[in-house]
PDB file of C-alpha atoms in Angstrom:
ATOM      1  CA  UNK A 128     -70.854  32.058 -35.841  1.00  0.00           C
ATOM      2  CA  UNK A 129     -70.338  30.557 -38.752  1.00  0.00           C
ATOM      3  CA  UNK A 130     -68.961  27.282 -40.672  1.00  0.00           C
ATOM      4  CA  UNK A 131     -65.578  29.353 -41.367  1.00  0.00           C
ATOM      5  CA  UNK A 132     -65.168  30.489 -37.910  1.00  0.00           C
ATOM      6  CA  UNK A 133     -65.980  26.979 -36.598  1.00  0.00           C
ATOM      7  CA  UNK A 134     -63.402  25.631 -38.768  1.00  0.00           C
ATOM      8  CA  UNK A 135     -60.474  27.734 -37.631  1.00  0.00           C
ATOM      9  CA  UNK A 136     -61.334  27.461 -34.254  1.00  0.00           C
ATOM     10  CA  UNK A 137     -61.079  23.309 -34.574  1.00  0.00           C
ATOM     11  CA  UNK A 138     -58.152  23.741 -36.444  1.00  0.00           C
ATOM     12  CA  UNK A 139     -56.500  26.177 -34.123  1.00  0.00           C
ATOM     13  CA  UNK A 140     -57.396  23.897 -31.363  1.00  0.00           C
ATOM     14  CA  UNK A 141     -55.792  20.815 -33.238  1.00  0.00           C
ATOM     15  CA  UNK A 142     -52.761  22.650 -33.685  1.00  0.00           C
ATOM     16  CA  UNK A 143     -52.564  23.266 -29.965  1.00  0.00           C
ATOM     17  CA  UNK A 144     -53.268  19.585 -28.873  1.00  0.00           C
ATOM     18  CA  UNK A 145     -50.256  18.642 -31.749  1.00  0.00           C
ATOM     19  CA  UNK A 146     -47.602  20.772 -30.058  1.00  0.00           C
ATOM     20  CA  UNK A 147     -48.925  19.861 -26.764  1.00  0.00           C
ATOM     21  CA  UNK A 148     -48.803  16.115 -27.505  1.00  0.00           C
ATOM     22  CA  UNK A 149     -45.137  17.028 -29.158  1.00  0.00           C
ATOM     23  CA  UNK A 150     -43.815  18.199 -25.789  1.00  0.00           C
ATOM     24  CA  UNK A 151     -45.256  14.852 -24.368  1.00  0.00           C
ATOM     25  CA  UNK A 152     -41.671  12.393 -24.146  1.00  0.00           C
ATOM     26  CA  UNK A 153     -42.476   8.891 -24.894  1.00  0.00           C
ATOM     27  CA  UNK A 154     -41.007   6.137 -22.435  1.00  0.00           C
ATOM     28  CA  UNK A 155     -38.254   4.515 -23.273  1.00  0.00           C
ATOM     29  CA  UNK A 156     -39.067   0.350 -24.079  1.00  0.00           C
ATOM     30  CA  UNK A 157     -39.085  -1.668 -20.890  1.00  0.00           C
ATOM     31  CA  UNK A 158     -37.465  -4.640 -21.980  1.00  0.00           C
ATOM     32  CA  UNK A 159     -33.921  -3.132 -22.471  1.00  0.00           C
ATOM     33  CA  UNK A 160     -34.382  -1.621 -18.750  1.00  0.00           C
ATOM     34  CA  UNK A 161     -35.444  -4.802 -17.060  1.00  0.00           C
ATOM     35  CA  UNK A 162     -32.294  -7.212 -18.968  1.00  0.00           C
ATOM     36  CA  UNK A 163     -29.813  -4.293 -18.817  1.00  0.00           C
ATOM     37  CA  UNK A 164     -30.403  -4.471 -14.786  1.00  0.00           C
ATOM     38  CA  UNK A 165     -29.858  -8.342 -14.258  1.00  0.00           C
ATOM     39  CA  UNK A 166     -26.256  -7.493 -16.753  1.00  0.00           C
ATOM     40  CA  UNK A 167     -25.543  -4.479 -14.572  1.00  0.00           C
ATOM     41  CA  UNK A 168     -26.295  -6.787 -11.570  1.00  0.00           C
ATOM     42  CA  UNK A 169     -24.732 -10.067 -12.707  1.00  0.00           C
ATOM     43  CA  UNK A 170     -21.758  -7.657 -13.771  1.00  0.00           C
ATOM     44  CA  UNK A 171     -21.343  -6.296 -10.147  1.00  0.00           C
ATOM     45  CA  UNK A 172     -22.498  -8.572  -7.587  1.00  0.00           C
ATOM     46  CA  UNK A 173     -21.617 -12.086 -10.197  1.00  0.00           C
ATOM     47  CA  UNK A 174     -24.653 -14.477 -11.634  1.00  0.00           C
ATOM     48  CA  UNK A 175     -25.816 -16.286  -8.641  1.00  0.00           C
ATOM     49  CA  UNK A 176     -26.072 -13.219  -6.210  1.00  0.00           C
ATOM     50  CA  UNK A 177     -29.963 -12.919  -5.308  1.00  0.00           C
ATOM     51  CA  UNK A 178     -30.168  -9.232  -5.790  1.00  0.00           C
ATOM     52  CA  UNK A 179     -29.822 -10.945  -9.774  1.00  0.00           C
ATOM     53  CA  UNK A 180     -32.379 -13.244  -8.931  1.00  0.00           C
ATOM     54  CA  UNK A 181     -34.890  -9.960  -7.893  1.00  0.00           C
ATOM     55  CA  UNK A 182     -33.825  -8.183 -11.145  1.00  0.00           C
ATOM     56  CA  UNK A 183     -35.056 -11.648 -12.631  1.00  0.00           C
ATOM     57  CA  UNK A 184     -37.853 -11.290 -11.293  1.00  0.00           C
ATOM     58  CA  UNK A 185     -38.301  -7.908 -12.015  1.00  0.00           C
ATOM     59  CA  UNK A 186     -37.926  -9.296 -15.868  1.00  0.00           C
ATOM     60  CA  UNK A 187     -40.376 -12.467 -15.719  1.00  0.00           C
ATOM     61  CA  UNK A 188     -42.875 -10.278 -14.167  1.00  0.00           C
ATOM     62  CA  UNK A 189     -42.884  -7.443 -17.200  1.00  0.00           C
ATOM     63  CA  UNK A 190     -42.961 -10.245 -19.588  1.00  0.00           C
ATOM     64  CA  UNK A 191     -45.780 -12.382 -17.520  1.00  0.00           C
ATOM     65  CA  UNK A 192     -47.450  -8.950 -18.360  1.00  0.00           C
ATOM     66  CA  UNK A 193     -46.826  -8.628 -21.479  1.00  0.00           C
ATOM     67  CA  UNK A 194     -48.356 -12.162 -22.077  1.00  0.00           C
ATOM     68  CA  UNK A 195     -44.725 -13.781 -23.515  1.00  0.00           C
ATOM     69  CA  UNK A 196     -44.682 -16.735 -21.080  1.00  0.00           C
ATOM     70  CA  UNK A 197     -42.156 -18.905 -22.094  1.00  0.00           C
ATOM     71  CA  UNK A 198     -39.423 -15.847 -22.028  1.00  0.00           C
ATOM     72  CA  UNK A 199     -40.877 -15.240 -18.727  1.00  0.00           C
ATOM     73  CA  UNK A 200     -40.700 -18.886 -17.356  1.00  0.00           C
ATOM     74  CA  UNK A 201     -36.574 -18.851 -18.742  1.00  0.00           C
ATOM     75  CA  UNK A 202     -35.749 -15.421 -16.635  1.00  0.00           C
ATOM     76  CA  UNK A 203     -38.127 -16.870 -14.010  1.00  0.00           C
ATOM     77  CA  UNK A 204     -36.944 -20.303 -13.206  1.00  0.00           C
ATOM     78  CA  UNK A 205     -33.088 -19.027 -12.976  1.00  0.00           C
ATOM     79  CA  UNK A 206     -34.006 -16.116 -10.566  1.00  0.00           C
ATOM     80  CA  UNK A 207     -35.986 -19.082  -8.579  1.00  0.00           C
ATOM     81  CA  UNK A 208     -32.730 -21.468  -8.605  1.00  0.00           C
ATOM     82  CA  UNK A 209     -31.028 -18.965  -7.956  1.00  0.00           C
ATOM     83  CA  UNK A 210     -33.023 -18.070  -5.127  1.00  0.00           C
ATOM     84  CA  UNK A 211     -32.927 -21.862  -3.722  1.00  0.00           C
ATOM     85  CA  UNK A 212     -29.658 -21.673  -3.131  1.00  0.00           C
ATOM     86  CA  UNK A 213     -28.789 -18.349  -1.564  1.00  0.00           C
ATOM     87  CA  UNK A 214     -29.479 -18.202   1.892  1.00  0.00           C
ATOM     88  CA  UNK A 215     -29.546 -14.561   1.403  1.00  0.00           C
ATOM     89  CA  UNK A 216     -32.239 -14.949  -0.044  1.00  0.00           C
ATOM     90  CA  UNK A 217     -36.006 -13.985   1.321  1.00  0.00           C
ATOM     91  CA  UNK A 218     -39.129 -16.262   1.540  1.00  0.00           C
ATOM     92  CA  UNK A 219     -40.786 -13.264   0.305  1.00  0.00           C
ATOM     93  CA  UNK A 220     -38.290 -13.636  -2.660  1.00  0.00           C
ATOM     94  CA  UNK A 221     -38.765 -17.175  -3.415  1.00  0.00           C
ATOM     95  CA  UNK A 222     -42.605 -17.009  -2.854  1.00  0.00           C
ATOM     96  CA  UNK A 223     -43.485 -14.086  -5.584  1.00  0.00           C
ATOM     97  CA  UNK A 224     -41.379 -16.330  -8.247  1.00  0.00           C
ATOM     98  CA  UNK A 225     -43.208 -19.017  -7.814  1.00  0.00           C
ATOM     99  CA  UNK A 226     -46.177 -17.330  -7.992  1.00  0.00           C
ATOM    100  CA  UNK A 227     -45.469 -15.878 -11.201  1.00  0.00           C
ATOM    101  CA  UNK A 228     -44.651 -19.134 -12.835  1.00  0.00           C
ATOM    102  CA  UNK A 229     -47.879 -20.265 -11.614  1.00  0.00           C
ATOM    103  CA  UNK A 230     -49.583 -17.684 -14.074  1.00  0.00           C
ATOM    104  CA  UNK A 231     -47.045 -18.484 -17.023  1.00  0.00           C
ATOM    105  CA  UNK A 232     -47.394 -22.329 -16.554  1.00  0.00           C
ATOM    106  CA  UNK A 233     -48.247 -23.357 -19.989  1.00  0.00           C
ATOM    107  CA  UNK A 234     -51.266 -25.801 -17.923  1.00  0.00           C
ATOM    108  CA  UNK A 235     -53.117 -25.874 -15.204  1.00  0.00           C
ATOM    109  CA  UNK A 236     -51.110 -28.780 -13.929  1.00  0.00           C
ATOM    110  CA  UNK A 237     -47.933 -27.379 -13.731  1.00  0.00           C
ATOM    111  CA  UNK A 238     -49.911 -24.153 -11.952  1.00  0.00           C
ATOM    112  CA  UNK A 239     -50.843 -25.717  -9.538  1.00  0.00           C
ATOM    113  CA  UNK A 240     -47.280 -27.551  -8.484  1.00  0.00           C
ATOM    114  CA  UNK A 241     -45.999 -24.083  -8.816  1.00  0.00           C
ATOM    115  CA  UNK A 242     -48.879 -22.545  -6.546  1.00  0.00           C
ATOM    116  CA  UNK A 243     -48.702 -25.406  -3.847  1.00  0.00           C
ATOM    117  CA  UNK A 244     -45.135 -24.820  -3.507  1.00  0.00           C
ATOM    118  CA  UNK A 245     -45.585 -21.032  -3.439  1.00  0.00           C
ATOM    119  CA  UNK A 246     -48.529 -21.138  -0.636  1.00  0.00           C
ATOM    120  CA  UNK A 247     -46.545 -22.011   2.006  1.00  0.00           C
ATOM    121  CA  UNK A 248     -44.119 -19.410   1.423  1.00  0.00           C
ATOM    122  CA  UNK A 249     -46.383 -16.824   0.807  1.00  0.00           C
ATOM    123  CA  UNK A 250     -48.153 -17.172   4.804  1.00  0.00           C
ATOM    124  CA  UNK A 251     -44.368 -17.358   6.213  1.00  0.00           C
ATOM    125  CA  UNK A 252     -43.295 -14.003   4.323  1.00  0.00           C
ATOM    126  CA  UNK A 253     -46.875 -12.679   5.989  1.00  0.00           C
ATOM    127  CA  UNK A 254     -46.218 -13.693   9.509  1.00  0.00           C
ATOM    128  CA  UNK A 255     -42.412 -12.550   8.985  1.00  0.00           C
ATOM    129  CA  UNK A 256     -43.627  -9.714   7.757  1.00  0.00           C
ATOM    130  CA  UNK A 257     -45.894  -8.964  10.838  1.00  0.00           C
ATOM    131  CA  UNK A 258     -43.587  -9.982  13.326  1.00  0.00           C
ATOM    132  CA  UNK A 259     -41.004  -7.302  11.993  1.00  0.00           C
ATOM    133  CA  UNK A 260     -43.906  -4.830  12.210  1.00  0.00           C
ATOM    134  CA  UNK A 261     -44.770  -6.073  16.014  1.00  0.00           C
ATOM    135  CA  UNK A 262     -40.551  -5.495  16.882  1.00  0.00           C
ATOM    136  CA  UNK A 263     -40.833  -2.202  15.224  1.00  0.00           C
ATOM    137  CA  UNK A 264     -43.908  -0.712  17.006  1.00  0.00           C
ATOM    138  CA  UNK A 265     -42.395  -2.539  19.743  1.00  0.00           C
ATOM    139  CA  UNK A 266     -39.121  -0.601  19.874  1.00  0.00           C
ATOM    140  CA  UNK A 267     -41.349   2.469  19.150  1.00  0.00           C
ATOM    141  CA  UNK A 268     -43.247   2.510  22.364  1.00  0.00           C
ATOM    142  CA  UNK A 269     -40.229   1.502  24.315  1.00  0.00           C
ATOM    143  CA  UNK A 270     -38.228   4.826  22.687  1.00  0.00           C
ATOM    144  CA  UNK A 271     -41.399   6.988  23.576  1.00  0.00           C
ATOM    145  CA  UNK A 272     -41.543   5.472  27.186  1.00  0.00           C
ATOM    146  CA  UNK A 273     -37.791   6.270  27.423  1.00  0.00           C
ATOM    147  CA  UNK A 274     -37.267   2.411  28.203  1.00  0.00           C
ATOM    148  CA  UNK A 275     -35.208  -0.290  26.876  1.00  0.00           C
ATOM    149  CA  UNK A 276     -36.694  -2.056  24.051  1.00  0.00           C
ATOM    150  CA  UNK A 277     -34.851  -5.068  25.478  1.00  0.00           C
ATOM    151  CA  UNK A 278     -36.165  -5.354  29.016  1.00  0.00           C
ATOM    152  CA  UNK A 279     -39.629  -5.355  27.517  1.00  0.00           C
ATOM    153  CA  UNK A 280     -38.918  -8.497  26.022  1.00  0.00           C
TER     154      UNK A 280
END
């Protein structure tokens, strides 16, 4: 075969990978997704409702990731206030926040206040965690028995 042949046959397969990458949609930016769901949040359920405090999260995690720290330490310490004083709010909650201010603490220091508060937190969302696991297999084996899950307690 020879250099012409070779030539439309690269060319012919660039044009394929071009409209092939052309059908390809590109995602939409994060950042608008992540603030427009603490608005739409904060809109319907008002500012100090800890389903805003999770979409806060949601935020200071993407920017943690995207290495823009102090924007992530504002969305983070409101979603962790906020979670301080909901008692709707989950351990689990609380303990991921912390965690993440941890790795955008601008020094080790302040890591490690974050992380020693966080610790704690993070063993009683575990053993929460497994004890809903232990009532679920629980009520499980009691509905296969044909029991109820009660009088096993």
């Amino acid at each position: 075969m020879g250099c012409a042949a070779w030539a439309i046959r690269i060319l012919a397969g660039a044009s394929v990978l071009s409209l092939a990458a052309a059908d390809v949609p590109t995602l939409p930016p994060l950042e608008p997704l992540f603030r427009e769901a603490v608005a739409r949040r904060e809109k319907q359920y008002g500012p100090e409702d800890p389903r805003v405090a999770a979409s806060l999260l949601d935020l200071g995690a993407f920017l943690v990731r995207e290495k823009r720290s102090a924007e992530a330490r504002i969305a983070l310490d409101r979603a962790l206030r906020i979670a301080q004083q909901s008692p709707e709010s989950t351990v689990a909650l609380r303990a991921e926040t912390l965690a993440l201010l941890a790795r955008s603490a601008p020094d080790a220091g302040q890591a490690a206040a974050y992380l020693t508060k966080a610790n704690p937190l993070q063993l009683e969302a575990q053993q929460y965690e497994a004890a809903v696991q232990s009532a679920l297999q629980l009520s499980e084996f009691a509905e296969e028995a044909g029991s109820d899950p009660e009088a096993l307690r």
